[in-house]
């Protein structure tokens, strides 16, 4: 499997290696239970990771979400053909982010024939009405969307008291989820 790497940052390359290590054949081999054959879409994988790192001076926050979504009918095709990020840090169909500078997004489409198509985020992105919209072109019924979103930001200066802001997320989605995982890690560095 090869990726177009022209113009990509080191972080984007690292995230692609981390999240896109499975081949199209491995992803297409995921078995969807027969009872979900009539569902509009099936989320094959929904993995989330949240990390707080307290360096003793600054608290950093990192979160990532990786999803594989199988498009099974016209309604889900229309629903997943665009991602919208608004100024209040919300992104459509359950993804959250904070700002463009702190967020890295990667999208690839696994076609029914096993080929992989990368979405050029910069090319497909438009800003409209205080929203950042990313189109997912050439999406068809039977395709699998493979998307990751990672947010890295400085949470706040360390003041000796660590009370982190609540992070709320909905486990139940509009579509059945085959593999759901969530992990939270808090790391403290103590200096004497």
JSON list of C-alpha atoms in Angstrom, two decimals:
[
{"chain": "A", "resi": 1, "resn": "UNK", "atom": "CA", "xyz": [0.00, 0.00, 0.00]},
{"chain": "A", "resi": 2, "resn": "UNK", "atom": "CA", "xyz": [1.36, 3.41, -0.86]},
{"chain": "A", "resi": 3, "resn": "UNK", "atom": "CA", "xyz": [0.31, 6.93, 0.00]},
{"chain": "A", "resi": 4, "resn": "UNK", "atom": "CA", "xyz": [0.82, 10.23, -1.74]},
{"chain": "A", "resi": 5, "resn": "UNK", "atom": "CA", "xyz": [3.15, 12.00, 0.66]},
{"chain": "A", "resi": 6, "resn": "UNK", "atom": "CA", "xyz": [3.87, 15.23, -1.20]},
{"chain": "A", "resi": 7, "resn": "UNK", "atom": "CA", "xyz": [3.13, 18.19, 1.05]},
{"chain": "A", "resi": 8, "resn": "UNK", "atom": "CA", "xyz": [2.34, 16.08, 4.10]},
{"chain": "A", "resi": 9, "resn": "UNK", "atom": "CA", "xyz": [3.65, 16.99, 7.50]},
{"chain": "A", "resi": 10, "resn": "UNK", "atom": "CA", "xyz": [5.62, 14.58, 9.63]},
{"chain": "A", "resi": 11, "resn": "UNK", "atom": "CA", "xyz": [2.59, 14.28, 11.96]},
{"chain": "A", "resi": 12, "resn": "UNK", "atom": "CA", "xyz": [0.28, 13.39, 9.06]},
{"chain": "A", "resi": 13, "resn": "UNK", "atom": "CA", "xyz": [2.68, 10.66, 7.92]},
{"chain": "A", "resi": 14, "resn": "UNK", "atom": "CA", "xyz": [2.93, 9.27, 11.47]},
{"chain": "A", "resi": 15, "resn": "UNK", "atom": "CA", "xyz": [-0.86, 9.26, 11.88]},
{"chain": "A", "resi": 16, "resn": "UNK", "atom": "CA", "xyz": [-1.37, 7.52, 8.54]},
{"chain": "A", "resi": 17, "resn": "UNK", "atom": "CA", "xyz": [1.09, 4.80, 9.57]},
{"chain": "A", "resi": 18, "resn": "UNK", "atom": "CA", "xyz": [-0.64, 4.47, 12.94]},
{"chain": "A", "resi": 19, "resn": "UNK", "atom": "CA", "xyz": [-4.26, 4.44, 11.81]},
{"chain": "A", "resi": 20, "resn": "UNK", "atom": "CA", "xyz": [-4.01, 3.11, 8.27]},
{"chain": "A", "resi": 21, "resn": "UNK", "atom": "CA", "xyz": [-1.86, 0.05, 8.85]},
{"chain": "A", "resi": 22, "resn": "UNK", "atom": "CA", "xyz": [-4.64, -2.33, 7.72]},
{"chain": "A", "resi": 23, "resn": "UNK", "atom": "CA", "xyz": [-4.86, -3.11, 4.02]},
{"chain": "A", "resi": 24, "resn": "UNK", "atom": "CA", "xyz": [-8.07, -2.78, 2.05]},
{"chain": "A", "resi": 25, "resn": "UNK", "atom": "CA", "xyz": [-8.36, -6.58, 1.93]},
{"chain": "A", "resi": 26, "resn": "UNK", "atom": "CA", "xyz": [-8.11, -6.84, 5.74]},
{"chain": "A", "resi": 27, "resn": "UNK", "atom": "CA", "xyz": [-10.79, -4.18, 6.19]},
{"chain": "A", "resi": 28, "resn": "UNK", "atom": "CA", "xyz": [-13.12, -5.66, 3.58]},
{"chain": "A", "resi": 29, "resn": "UNK", "atom": "CA", "xyz": [-12.78, -9.05, 5.32]},
{"chain": "A", "resi": 30, "resn": "UNK", "atom": "CA", "xyz": [-14.46, -7.71, 8.47]},
{"chain": "A", "resi": 31, "resn": "UNK", "atom": "CA", "xyz": [-17.68, -9.68, 8.92]},
{"chain": "A", "resi": 32, "resn": "UNK", "atom": "CA", "xyz": [-20.87, -7.71, 9.38]},
{"chain": "A", "resi": 33, "resn": "UNK", "atom": "CA", "xyz": [-23.51, -9.70, 11.26]},
{"chain": "A", "resi": 34, "resn": "UNK", "atom": "CA", "xyz": [-26.37, -10.74, 8.99]},
{"chain": "A", "resi": 35, "resn": "UNK", "atom": "CA", "xyz": [-28.87, -8.90, 11.22]},
{"chain": "A", "resi": 36, "resn": "UNK", "atom": "CA", "xyz": [-27.23, -5.60, 10.16]},
{"chain": "A", "resi": 37, "resn": "UNK", "atom": "CA", "xyz": [-27.47, -6.17, 6.40]},
{"chain": "A", "resi": 38, "resn": "UNK", "atom": "CA", "xyz": [-30.49, -3.85, 6.18]},
{"chain": "A", "resi": 39, "resn": "UNK", "atom": "CA", "xyz": [-28.91, -1.05, 8.26]},
{"chain": "A", "resi": 40, "resn": "UNK", "atom": "CA", "xyz": [-28.20, 2.22, 6.46]},
{"chain": "A", "resi": 41, "resn": "UNK", "atom": "CA", "xyz": [-24.56, 2.08, 7.59]},
{"chain": "A", "resi": 42, "resn": "UNK", "atom": "CA", "xyz": [-22.45, -0.05, 9.89]},
{"chain": "A", "resi": 43, "resn": "UNK", "atom": "CA", "xyz": [-19.56, 1.31, 11.94]},
{"chain": "A", "resi": 44, "resn": "UNK", "atom": "CA", "xyz": [-16.98, -1.44, 11.63]},
{"chain": "A", "resi": 45, "resn": "UNK", "atom": "CA", "xyz": [-14.57, 0.20, 14.05]},
{"chain": "A", "resi": 46, "resn": "UNK", "atom": "CA", "xyz": [-14.80, 3.12, 16.47]},
{"chain": "A", "resi": 47, "resn": "UNK", "atom": "CA", "xyz": [-11.67, 3.54, 18.57]},
{"chain": "A", "resi": 48, "resn": "UNK", "atom": "CA", "xyz": [-11.11, 6.60, 20.77]},
{"chain": "A", "resi": 49, "resn": "UNK", "atom": "CA", "xyz": [-8.10, 7.58, 22.86]},
{"chain": "A", "resi": 50, "resn": "UNK", "atom": "CA", "xyz": [-7.86, 10.51, 25.28]},
{"chain": "A", "resi": 51, "resn": "UNK", "atom": "CA", "xyz": [-4.61, 11.49, 26.99]},
{"chain": "A", "resi": 52, "resn": "UNK", "atom": "CA", "xyz": [-3.71, 14.19, 29.51]},
{"chain": "A", "resi": 53, "resn": "UNK", "atom": "CA", "xyz": [-0.01, 14.83, 30.06]},
{"chain": "A", "resi": 54, "resn": "UNK", "atom": "CA", "xyz": [1.01, 16.97, 33.03]},
{"chain": "A", "resi": 55, "resn": "UNK", "atom": "CA", "xyz": [4.63, 17.98, 32.52]},
{"chain": "A", "resi": 56, "resn": "UNK", "atom": "CA", "xyz": [4.82, 19.72, 35.89]},
{"chain": "A", "resi": 57, "resn": "UNK", "atom": "CA", "xyz": [4.48, 23.10, 34.20]},
{"chain": "A", "resi": 58, "resn": "UNK", "atom": "CA", "xyz": [1.90, 22.67, 31.46]},
{"chain": "A", "resi": 59, "resn": "UNK", "atom": "CA", "xyz": [-0.98, 20.26, 30.88]},
{"chain": "A", "resi": 60, "resn": "UNK", "atom": "CA", "xyz": [-1.36, 18.92, 27.34]},
{"chain": "A", "resi": 61, "resn": "UNK", "atom": "CA", "xyz": [-4.46, 17.24, 25.94]},
{"chain": "A", "resi": 62, "resn": "UNK", "atom": "CA", "xyz": [-4.44, 14.76, 23.07]},
{"chain": "A", "resi": 63, "resn": "UNK", "atom": "CA", "xyz": [-7.41, 12.89, 21.69]},
{"chain": "A", "resi": 64, "resn": "UNK", "atom": "CA", "xyz": [-7.93, 10.79, 18.62]},
{"chain": "A", "resi": 65, "resn": "UNK", "atom": "CA", "xyz": [-10.76, 8.98, 17.01]},
{"chain": "A", "resi": 66, "resn": "UNK", "atom": "CA", "xyz": [-10.50, 6.36, 14.28]},
{"chain": "A", "resi": 67, "resn": "UNK", "atom": "CA", "xyz": [-13.56, 5.04, 12.50]},
{"chain": "A", "resi": 68, "resn": "UNK", "atom": "CA", "xyz": [-14.33, 2.66, 9.66]},
{"chain": "A", "resi": 69, "resn": "UNK", "atom": "CA", "xyz": [-17.85, 3.19, 8.29]},
{"chain": "A", "resi": 70, "resn": "UNK", "atom": "CA", "xyz": [-19.49, 0.95, 5.70]},
{"chain": "A", "resi": 71, "resn": "UNK", "atom": "CA", "xyz": [-21.99, 2.81, 3.49]},
{"chain": "A", "resi": 72, "resn": "UNK", "atom": "CA", "xyz": [-24.97, 0.54, 2.77]},
{"chain": "A", "resi": 73, "resn": "UNK", "atom": "CA", "xyz": [-27.66, 2.79, 1.25]},
{"chain": "A", "resi": 74, "resn": "UNK", "atom": "CA", "xyz": [-28.42, 6.20, -0.26]},
{"chain": "A", "resi": 75, "resn": "UNK", "atom": "CA", "xyz": [-29.32, 7.83, 3.08]},
{"chain": "A", "resi": 76, "resn": "UNK", "atom": "CA", "xyz": [-25.94, 7.04, 4.65]},
{"chain": "A", "resi": 77, "resn": "UNK", "atom": "CA", "xyz": [-24.21, 7.96, 1.39]},
{"chain": "A", "resi": 78, "resn": "UNK", "atom": "CA", "xyz": [-25.71, 11.45, 1.60]},
{"chain": "A", "resi": 79, "resn": "UNK", "atom": "CA", "xyz": [-25.12, 11.71, 5.36]},
{"chain": "A", "resi": 80, "resn": "UNK", "atom": "CA", "xyz": [-21.43, 10.84, 5.21]},
{"chain": "A", "resi": 81, "resn": "UNK", "atom": "CA", "xyz": [-20.48, 12.67, 2.00]},
{"chain": "A", "resi": 82, "resn": "UNK", "atom": "CA", "xyz": [-19.46, 15.82, 3.90]},
{"chain": "A", "resi": 83, "resn": "UNK", "atom": "CA", "xyz": [-17.93, 16.65, 7.27]},
{"chain": "A", "resi": 84, "resn": "UNK", "atom": "CA", "xyz": [-18.72, 20.02, 8.83]},
{"chain": "A", "resi": 85, "resn": "UNK", "atom": "CA", "xyz": [-16.73, 21.71, 11.59]},
{"chain": "A", "resi": 86, "resn": "UNK", "atom": "CA", "xyz": [-18.35, 24.72, 13.20]},
{"chain": "A", "resi": 87, "resn": "UNK", "atom": "CA", "xyz": [-16.86, 27.57, 15.18]},
{"chain": "A", "resi": 88, "resn": "UNK", "atom": "CA", "xyz": [-18.19, 26.10, 18.46]},
{"chain": "A", "resi": 89, "resn": "UNK", "atom": "CA", "xyz": [-15.86, 23.09, 18.05]},
{"chain": "A", "resi": 90, "resn": "UNK", "atom": "CA", "xyz": [-18.46, 20.60, 16.88]},
{"chain": "A", "resi": 91, "resn": "UNK", "atom": "CA", "xyz": [-18.03, 18.36, 13.88]},
{"chain": "A", "resi": 92, "resn": "UNK", "atom": "CA", "xyz": [-20.82, 16.43, 12.21]},
{"chain": "A", "resi": 93, "resn": "UNK", "atom": "CA", "xyz": [-21.82, 12.89, 13.11]},
{"chain": "A", "resi": 94, "resn": "UNK", "atom": "CA", "xyz": [-20.25, 12.89, 16.54]},
{"chain": "A", "resi": 95, "resn": "UNK", "atom": "CA", "xyz": [-16.65, 13.96, 16.00]},
{"chain": "A", "resi": 96, "resn": "UNK", "atom": "CA", "xyz": [-15.34, 16.83, 18.10]},
{"chain": "A", "resi": 97, "resn": "UNK", "atom": "CA", "xyz": [-12.40, 19.11, 17.61]},
{"chain": "A", "resi": 98, "resn": "UNK", "atom": "CA", "xyz": [-11.17, 22.47, 18.81]},
{"chain": "A", "resi": 99, "resn": "UNK", "atom": "CA", "xyz": [-9.41, 24.42, 16.08]},
{"chain": "A", "resi": 100, "resn": "UNK", "atom": "CA", "xyz": [-7.88, 23.96, 12.69]},
{"chain": "A", "resi": 101, "resn": "UNK", "atom": "CA", "xyz": [-4.30, 24.41, 13.93]},
{"chain": "A", "resi": 102, "resn": "UNK", "atom": "CA", "xyz": [-4.68, 21.76, 16.63]},
{"chain": "A", "resi": 103, "resn": "UNK", "atom": "CA", "xyz": [-6.53, 19.16, 14.60]},
{"chain": "A", "resi": 104, "resn": "UNK", "atom": "CA", "xyz": [-5.26, 16.70, 12.00]},
{"chain": "A", "resi": 105, "resn": "UNK", "atom": "CA", "xyz": [-7.77, 14.84, 9.84]},
{"chain": "A", "resi": 106, "resn": "UNK", "atom": "CA", "xyz": [-7.16, 12.00, 7.41]},
{"chain": "A", "resi": 107, "resn": "UNK", "atom": "CA", "xyz": [-9.78, 10.39, 5.21]},
{"chain": "A", "resi": 108, "resn": "UNK", "atom": "CA", "xyz": [-9.45, 7.51, 2.78]},
{"chain": "A", "resi": 109, "resn": "UNK", "atom": "CA", "xyz": [-12.11, 5.54, 0.94]},
{"chain": "A", "resi": 110, "resn": "UNK", "atom": "CA", "xyz": [-11.87, 1.79, 0.46]},
{"chain": "A", "resi": 111, "resn": "UNK", "atom": "CA", "xyz": [-13.81, 1.04, -2.71]},
{"chain": "A", "resi": 112, "resn": "UNK", "atom": "CA", "xyz": [-15.80, -2.14, -3.35]},
{"chain": "A", "resi": 113, "resn": "UNK", "atom": "CA", "xyz": [-13.07, -3.37, -5.72]},
{"chain": "A", "resi": 114, "resn": "UNK", "atom": "CA", "xyz": [-10.43, -3.02, -2.97]},
{"chain": "A", "resi": 115, "resn": "UNK", "atom": "CA", "xyz": [-8.79, 0.12, -4.31]},
{"chain": "A", "resi": 116, "resn": "UNK", "atom": "CA", "xyz": [-8.01, 2.97, -1.93]},
{"chain": "A", "resi": 117, "resn": "UNK", "atom": "CA", "xyz": [-8.72, 6.61, -2.63]},
{"chain": "A", "resi": 118, "resn": "UNK", "atom": "CA", "xyz": [-7.22, 9.34, -0.40]},
{"chain": "A", "resi": 119, "resn": "UNK", "atom": "CA", "xyz": [-9.22, 12.50, 0.19]},
{"chain": "A", "resi": 120, "resn": "UNK", "atom": "CA", "xyz": [-7.13, 15.65, -0.28]},
{"chain": "A", "resi": 121, "resn": "UNK", "atom": "CA", "xyz": [-8.36, 17.62, 2.75]},
{"chain": "A", "resi": 122, "resn": "UNK", "atom": "CA", "xyz": [-6.95, 20.95, 1.54]},
{"chain": "A", "resi": 123, "resn": "UNK", "atom": "CA", "xyz": [-8.50, 20.55, -1.91]},
{"chain": "A", "resi": 124, "resn": "UNK", "atom": "CA", "xyz": [-11.93, 19.40, -0.67]},
{"chain": "A", "resi": 125, "resn": "UNK", "atom": "CA", "xyz": [-12.22, 21.93, 2.16]},
{"chain": "A", "resi": 126, "resn": "UNK", "atom": "CA", "xyz": [-14.26, 25.12, 1.92]},
{"chain": "A", "resi": 127, "resn": "UNK", "atom": "CA", "xyz": [-15.15, 27.73, 4.50]},
{"chain": "A", "resi": 128, "resn": "UNK", "atom": "CA", "xyz": [-18.74, 28.89, 4.47]},
{"chain": "A", "resi": 129, "resn": "UNK", "atom": "CA", "xyz": [-20.90, 30.65, 7.09]},
{"chain": "A", "resi": 130, "resn": "UNK", "atom": "CA", "xyz": [-18.31, 30.24, 9.87]},
{"chain": "A", "resi": 131, "resn": "UNK", "atom": "CA", "xyz": [-18.04, 26.53, 9.07]},
{"chain": "A", "resi": 132, "resn": "UNK", "atom": "CA", "xyz": [-15.26, 24.41, 7.68]},
{"chain": "A", "resi": 133, "resn": "UNK", "atom": "CA", "xyz": [-16.71, 21.79, 5.33]},
{"chain": "A", "resi": 134, "resn": "UNK", "atom": "CA", "xyz": [-14.80, 18.85, 3.89]},
{"chain": "A", "resi": 135, "resn": "UNK", "atom": "CA", "xyz": [-16.40, 16.98, 0.99]},
{"chain": "A", "resi": 136, "resn": "UNK", "atom": "CA", "xyz": [-15.80, 13.25, 0.56]},
{"chain": "A", "resi": 137, "resn": "UNK", "atom": "CA", "xyz": [-15.87, 12.93, -3.24]},
{"chain": "A", "resi": 138, "resn": "UNK", "atom": "CA", "xyz": [-16.75, 9.85, -5.30]},
{"chain": "A", "resi": 139, "resn": "UNK", "atom": "CA", "xyz": [-18.36, 8.08, -2.34]},
{"chain": "A", "resi": 140, "resn": "UNK", "atom": "CA", "xyz": [-20.58, 5.16, -3.39]},
{"chain": "A", "resi": 141, "resn": "UNK", "atom": "CA", "xyz": [-22.82, 2.61, -1.72]},
{"chain": "A", "resi": 142, "resn": "UNK", "atom": "CA", "xyz": [-20.61, -0.30, -0.61]},
{"chain": "A", "resi": 143, "resn": "UNK", "atom": "CA", "xyz": [-17.60, 1.94, 0.11]},
{"chain": "A", "resi": 144, "resn": "UNK", "atom": "CA", "xyz": [-15.88, 2.07, 3.50]},
{"chain": "A", "resi": 145, "resn": "UNK", "atom": "CA", "xyz": [-14.81, 5.43, 4.94]},
{"chain": "A", "resi": 146, "resn": "UNK", "atom": "CA", "xyz": [-11.59, 5.19, 6.96]},
{"chain": "A", "resi": 147, "resn": "UNK", "atom": "CA", "xyz": [-11.18, 8.41, 8.95]},
{"chain": "A", "resi": 148, "resn": "UNK", "atom": "CA", "xyz": [-9.02, 9.61, 11.79]},
{"chain": "A", "resi": 149, "resn": "UNK", "atom": "CA", "xyz": [-9.17, 12.86, 13.71]},
{"chain": "A", "resi": 150, "resn": "UNK", "atom": "CA", "xyz": [-6.46, 13.84, 16.18]},
{"chain": "A", "resi": 151, "resn": "UNK", "atom": "CA", "xyz": [-6.46, 16.92, 18.39]},
{"chain": "A", "resi": 152, "resn": "UNK", "atom": "CA", "xyz": [-3.36, 18.16, 20.23]},
{"chain": "A", "resi": 153, "resn": "UNK", "atom": "CA", "xyz": [-3.51, 21.25, 22.42]},
{"chain": "A", "resi": 154, "resn": "UNK", "atom": "CA", "xyz": [-2.11, 22.93, 25.48]},
{"chain": "A", "resi": 155, "resn": "UNK", "atom": "CA", "xyz": [-4.83, 22.60, 28.10]},
{"chain": "A", "resi": 156, "resn": "UNK", "atom": "CA", "xyz": [-3.54, 25.20, 30.58]},
{"chain": "A", "resi": 157, "resn": "UNK", "atom": "CA", "xyz": [-0.57, 26.20, 32.67]},
{"chain": "A", "resi": 158, "resn": "UNK", "atom": "CA", "xyz": [-0.02, 24.00, 35.68]},
{"chain": "A", "resi": 159, "resn": "UNK", "atom": "CA", "xyz": [-1.12, 25.66, 38.92]},
{"chain": "A", "resi": 160, "resn": "UNK", "atom": "CA", "xyz": [-0.74, 22.78, 41.39]},
{"chain": "A", "resi": 161, "resn": "UNK", "atom": "CA", "xyz": [-4.38, 21.73, 41.23]},
{"chain": "A", "resi": 162, "resn": "UNK", "atom": "CA", "xyz": [-5.41, 19.32, 38.52]},
{"chain": "A", "resi": 163, "resn": "UNK", "atom": "CA", "xyz": [-9.09, 19.33, 37.74]},
{"chain": "A", "resi": 164, "resn": "UNK", "atom": "CA", "xyz": [-9.63, 18.49, 34.09]},
{"chain": "A", "resi": 165, "resn": "UNK", "atom": "CA", "xyz": [-12.59, 19.65, 32.08]},
{"chain": "A", "resi": 166, "resn": "UNK", "atom": "CA", "xyz": [-15.23, 16.98, 31.54]},
{"chain": "A", "resi": 167, "resn": "UNK", "atom": "CA", "xyz": [-15.22, 15.19, 28.22]},
{"chain": "A", "resi": 168, "resn": "UNK", "atom": "CA", "xyz": [-18.58, 13.80, 27.27]},
{"chain": "A", "resi": 169, "resn": "UNK", "atom": "CA", "xyz": [-19.19, 11.47, 24.37]},
{"chain": "A", "resi": 170, "resn": "UNK", "atom": "CA", "xyz": [-22.08, 9.34, 23.30]},
{"chain": "A", "resi": 171, "resn": "UNK", "atom": "CA", "xyz": [-21.33, 5.64, 23.00]},
{"chain": "A", "resi": 172, "resn": "UNK", "atom": "CA", "xyz": [-24.58, 4.88, 21.20]},
{"chain": "A", "resi": 173, "resn": "UNK", "atom": "CA", "xyz": [-24.50, 5.97, 17.59]},
{"chain": "A", "resi": 174, "resn": "UNK", "atom": "CA", "xyz": [-27.25, 6.10, 14.97]},
{"chain": "A", "resi": 175, "resn": "UNK", "atom": "CA", "xyz": [-25.70, 3.02, 13.41]},
{"chain": "A", "resi": 176, "resn": "UNK", "atom": "CA", "xyz": [-24.64, -0.32, 14.88]},
{"chain": "A", "resi": 177, "resn": "UNK", "atom": "CA", "xyz": [-21.00, -0.54, 15.96]},
{"chain": "A", "resi": 178, "resn": "UNK", "atom": "CA", "xyz": [-19.05, -3.75, 15.41]},
{"chain": "A", "resi": 179, "resn": "UNK", "atom": "CA", "xyz": [-15.91, -2.84, 17.42]},
{"chain": "A", "resi": 180, "resn": "UNK", "atom": "CA", "xyz": [-15.95, 0.01, 19.97]},
{"chain": "A", "resi": 181, "resn": "UNK", "atom": "CA", "xyz": [-13.04, 0.90, 22.23]},
{"chain": "A", "resi": 182, "resn": "UNK", "atom": "CA", "xyz": [-12.26, 3.90, 24.41]},
{"chain": "A", "resi": 183, "resn": "UNK", "atom": "CA", "xyz": [-9.11, 4.49, 26.45]},
{"chain": "A", "resi": 184, "resn": "UNK", "atom": "CA", "xyz": [-8.17, 7.34, 28.78]},
{"chain": "A", "resi": 185, "resn": "UNK", "atom": "CA", "xyz": [-4.65, 7.90, 30.04]},
{"chain": "A", "resi": 186, "resn": "UNK", "atom": "CA", "xyz": [-3.45, 10.51, 32.54]},
{"chain": "A", "resi": 187, "resn": "UNK", "atom": "CA", "xyz": [0.31, 11.00, 32.79]},
{"chain": "A", "resi": 188, "resn": "UNK", "atom": "CA", "xyz": [1.99, 13.05, 35.56]},
{"chain": "A", "resi": 189, "resn": "UNK", "atom": "CA", "xyz": [5.67, 13.93, 35.73]},
{"chain": "A", "resi": 190, "resn": "UNK", "atom": "CA", "xyz": [6.81, 14.74, 39.24]},
{"chain": "A", "resi": 191, "resn": "UNK", "atom": "CA", "xyz": [9.92, 16.82, 39.81]},
{"chain": "A", "resi": 192, "resn": "UNK", "atom": "CA", "xyz": [11.63, 17.19, 43.14]}
]
